Short mmCIF file of the C-alpha atoms (twelve columns), coordinates in Angstrom:
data_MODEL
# 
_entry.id   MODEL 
# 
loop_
_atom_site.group_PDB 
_atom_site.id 
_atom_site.type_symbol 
_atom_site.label_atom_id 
_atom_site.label_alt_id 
_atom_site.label_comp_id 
_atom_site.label_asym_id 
_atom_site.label_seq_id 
_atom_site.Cartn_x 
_atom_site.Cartn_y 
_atom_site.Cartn_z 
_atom_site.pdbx_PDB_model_num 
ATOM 1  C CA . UNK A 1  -15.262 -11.805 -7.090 1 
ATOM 2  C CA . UNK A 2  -14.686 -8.489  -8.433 1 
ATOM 3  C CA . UNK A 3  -16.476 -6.664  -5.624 1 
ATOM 4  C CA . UNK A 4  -13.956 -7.896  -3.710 1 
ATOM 5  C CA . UNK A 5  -10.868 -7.180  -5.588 1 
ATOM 6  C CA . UNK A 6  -12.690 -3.786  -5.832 1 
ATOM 7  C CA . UNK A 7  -12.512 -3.386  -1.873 1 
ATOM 8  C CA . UNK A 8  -8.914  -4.538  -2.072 1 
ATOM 9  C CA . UNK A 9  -7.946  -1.761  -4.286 1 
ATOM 10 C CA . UNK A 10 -10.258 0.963   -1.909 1 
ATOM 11 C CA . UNK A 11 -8.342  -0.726  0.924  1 
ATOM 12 C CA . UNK A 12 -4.812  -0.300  -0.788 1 
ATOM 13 C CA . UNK A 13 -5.344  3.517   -2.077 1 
ATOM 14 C CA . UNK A 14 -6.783  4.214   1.305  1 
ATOM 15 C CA . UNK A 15 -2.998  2.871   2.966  1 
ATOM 16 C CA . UNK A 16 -1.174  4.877   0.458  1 
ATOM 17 C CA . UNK A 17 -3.160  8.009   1.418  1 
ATOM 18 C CA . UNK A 18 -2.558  7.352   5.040  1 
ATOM 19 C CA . UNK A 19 1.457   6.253   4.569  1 
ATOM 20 C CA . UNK A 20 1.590   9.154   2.408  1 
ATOM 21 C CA . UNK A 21 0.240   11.856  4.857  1 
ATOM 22 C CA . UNK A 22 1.922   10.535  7.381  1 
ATOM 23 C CA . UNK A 23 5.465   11.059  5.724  1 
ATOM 24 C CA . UNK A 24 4.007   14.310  4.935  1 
ATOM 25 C CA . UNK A 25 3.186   15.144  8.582  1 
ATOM 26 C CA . UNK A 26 6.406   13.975  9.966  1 
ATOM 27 C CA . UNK A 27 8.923   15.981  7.047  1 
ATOM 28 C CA . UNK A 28 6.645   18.811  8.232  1 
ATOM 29 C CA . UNK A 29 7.592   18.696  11.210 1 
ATOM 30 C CA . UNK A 30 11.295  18.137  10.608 1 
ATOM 31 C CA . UNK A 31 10.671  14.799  12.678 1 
ATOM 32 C CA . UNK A 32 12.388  12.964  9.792  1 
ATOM 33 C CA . UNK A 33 15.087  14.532  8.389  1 
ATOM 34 C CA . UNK A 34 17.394  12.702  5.628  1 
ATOM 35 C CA . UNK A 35 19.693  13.301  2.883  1 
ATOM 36 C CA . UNK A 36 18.572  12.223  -1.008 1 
ATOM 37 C CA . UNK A 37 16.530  9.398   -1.144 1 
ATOM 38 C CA . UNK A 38 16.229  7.921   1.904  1 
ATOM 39 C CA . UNK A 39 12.779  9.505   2.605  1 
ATOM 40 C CA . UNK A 40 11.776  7.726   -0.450 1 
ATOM 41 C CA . UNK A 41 13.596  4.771   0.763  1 
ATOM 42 C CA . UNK A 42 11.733  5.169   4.242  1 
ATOM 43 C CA . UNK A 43 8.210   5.455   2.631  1 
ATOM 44 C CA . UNK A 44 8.714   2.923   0.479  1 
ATOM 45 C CA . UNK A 45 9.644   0.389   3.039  1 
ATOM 46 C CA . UNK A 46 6.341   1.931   5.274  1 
ATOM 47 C CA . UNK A 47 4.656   1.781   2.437  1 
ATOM 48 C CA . UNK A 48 5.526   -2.185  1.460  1 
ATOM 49 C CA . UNK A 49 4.437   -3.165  5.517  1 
ATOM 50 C CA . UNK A 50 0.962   -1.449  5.049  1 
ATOM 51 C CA . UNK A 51 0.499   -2.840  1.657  1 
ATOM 52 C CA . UNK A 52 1.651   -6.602  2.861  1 
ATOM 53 C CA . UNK A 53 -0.842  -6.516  5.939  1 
ATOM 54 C CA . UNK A 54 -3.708  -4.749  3.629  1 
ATOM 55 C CA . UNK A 55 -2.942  -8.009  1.328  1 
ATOM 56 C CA . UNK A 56 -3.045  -10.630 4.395  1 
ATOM 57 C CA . UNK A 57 -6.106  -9.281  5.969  1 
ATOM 58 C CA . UNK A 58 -8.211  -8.800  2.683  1 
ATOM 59 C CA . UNK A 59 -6.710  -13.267 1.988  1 
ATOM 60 C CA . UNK A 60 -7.863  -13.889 5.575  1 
ATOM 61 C CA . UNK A 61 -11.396 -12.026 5.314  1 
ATOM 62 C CA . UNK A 62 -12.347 -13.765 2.451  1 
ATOM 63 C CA . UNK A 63 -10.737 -17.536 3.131  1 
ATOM 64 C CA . UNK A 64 -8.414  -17.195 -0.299 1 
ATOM 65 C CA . UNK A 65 -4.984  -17.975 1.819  1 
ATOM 66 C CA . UNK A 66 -4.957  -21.276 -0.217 1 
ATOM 67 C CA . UNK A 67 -6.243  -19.860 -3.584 1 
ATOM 68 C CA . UNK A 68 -3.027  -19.680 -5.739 1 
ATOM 69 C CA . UNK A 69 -4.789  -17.720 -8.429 1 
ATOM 70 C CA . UNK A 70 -6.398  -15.347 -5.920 1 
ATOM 71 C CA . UNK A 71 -2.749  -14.719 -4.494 1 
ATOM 72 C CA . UNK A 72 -1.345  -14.104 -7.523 1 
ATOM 73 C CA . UNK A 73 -4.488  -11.521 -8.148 1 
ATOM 74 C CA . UNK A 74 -3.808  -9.677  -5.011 1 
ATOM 75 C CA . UNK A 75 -0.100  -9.528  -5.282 1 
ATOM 76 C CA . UNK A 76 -0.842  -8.080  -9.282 1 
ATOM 77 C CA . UNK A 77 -2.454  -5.414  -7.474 1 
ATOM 78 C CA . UNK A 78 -1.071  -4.625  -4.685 1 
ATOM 79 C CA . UNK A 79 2.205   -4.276  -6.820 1 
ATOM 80 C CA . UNK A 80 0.412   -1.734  -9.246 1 
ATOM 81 C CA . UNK A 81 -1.194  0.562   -6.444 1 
ATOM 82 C CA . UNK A 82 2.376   0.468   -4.935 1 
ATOM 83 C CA . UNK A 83 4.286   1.567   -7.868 1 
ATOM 84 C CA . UNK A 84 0.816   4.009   -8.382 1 
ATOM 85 C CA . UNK A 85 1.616   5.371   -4.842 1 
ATOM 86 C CA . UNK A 86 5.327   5.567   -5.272 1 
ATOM 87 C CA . UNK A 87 5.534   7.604   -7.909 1 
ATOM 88 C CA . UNK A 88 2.527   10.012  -6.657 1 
ATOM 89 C CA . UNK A 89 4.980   10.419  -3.278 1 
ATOM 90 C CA . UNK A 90 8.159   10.952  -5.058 1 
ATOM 91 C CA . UNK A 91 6.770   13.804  -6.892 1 
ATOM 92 C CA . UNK A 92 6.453   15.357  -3.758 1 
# 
């Protein structure tokens, strides 16, 4: 089981590398331009949709949609690589 909550974590730093170059990419480019912290706001949100689906797939790959205890393991962590991934981005 830990193999796989090992992927899940691989799977969630990989989606905060992508949301975070992304947001990157985009203030860059002065495609997204915003006052205070709605960029935070903005990633945040971005970054809560990529971590949700990351969560859902990784349940659905390995049949644990019914496992209360594995749901509960895979919000834990998907919680701490967000806050992880947060703060990285708003030091930016």
């Amino acid at each position: 089981m830990n193999s796989k909550f090992r992927e899940l974590k691989e799977q969630l730093e990989a989606a905060c590398r992508e949301v975070n170059q992304d947001f990157l990419n985009e203030f860059k480019n002065d495609t997204y331009i915003s006052a205070g912290g709605a960029k935070l706001e903005a990633f945040i949100t971005e970054l809560q949709k990529e971590y949700e689906s990351v969560a859902s797939n990784f349940l659905k790959k390995y049949s644990l949609e019914k496992d209360s205890d594995a749901r509960k393991k895979v919000l834990a962590i998907t919680k701490a690589y967000a806050k992880l991934c947060v703060e990285e981005f708003s030091k930016i």
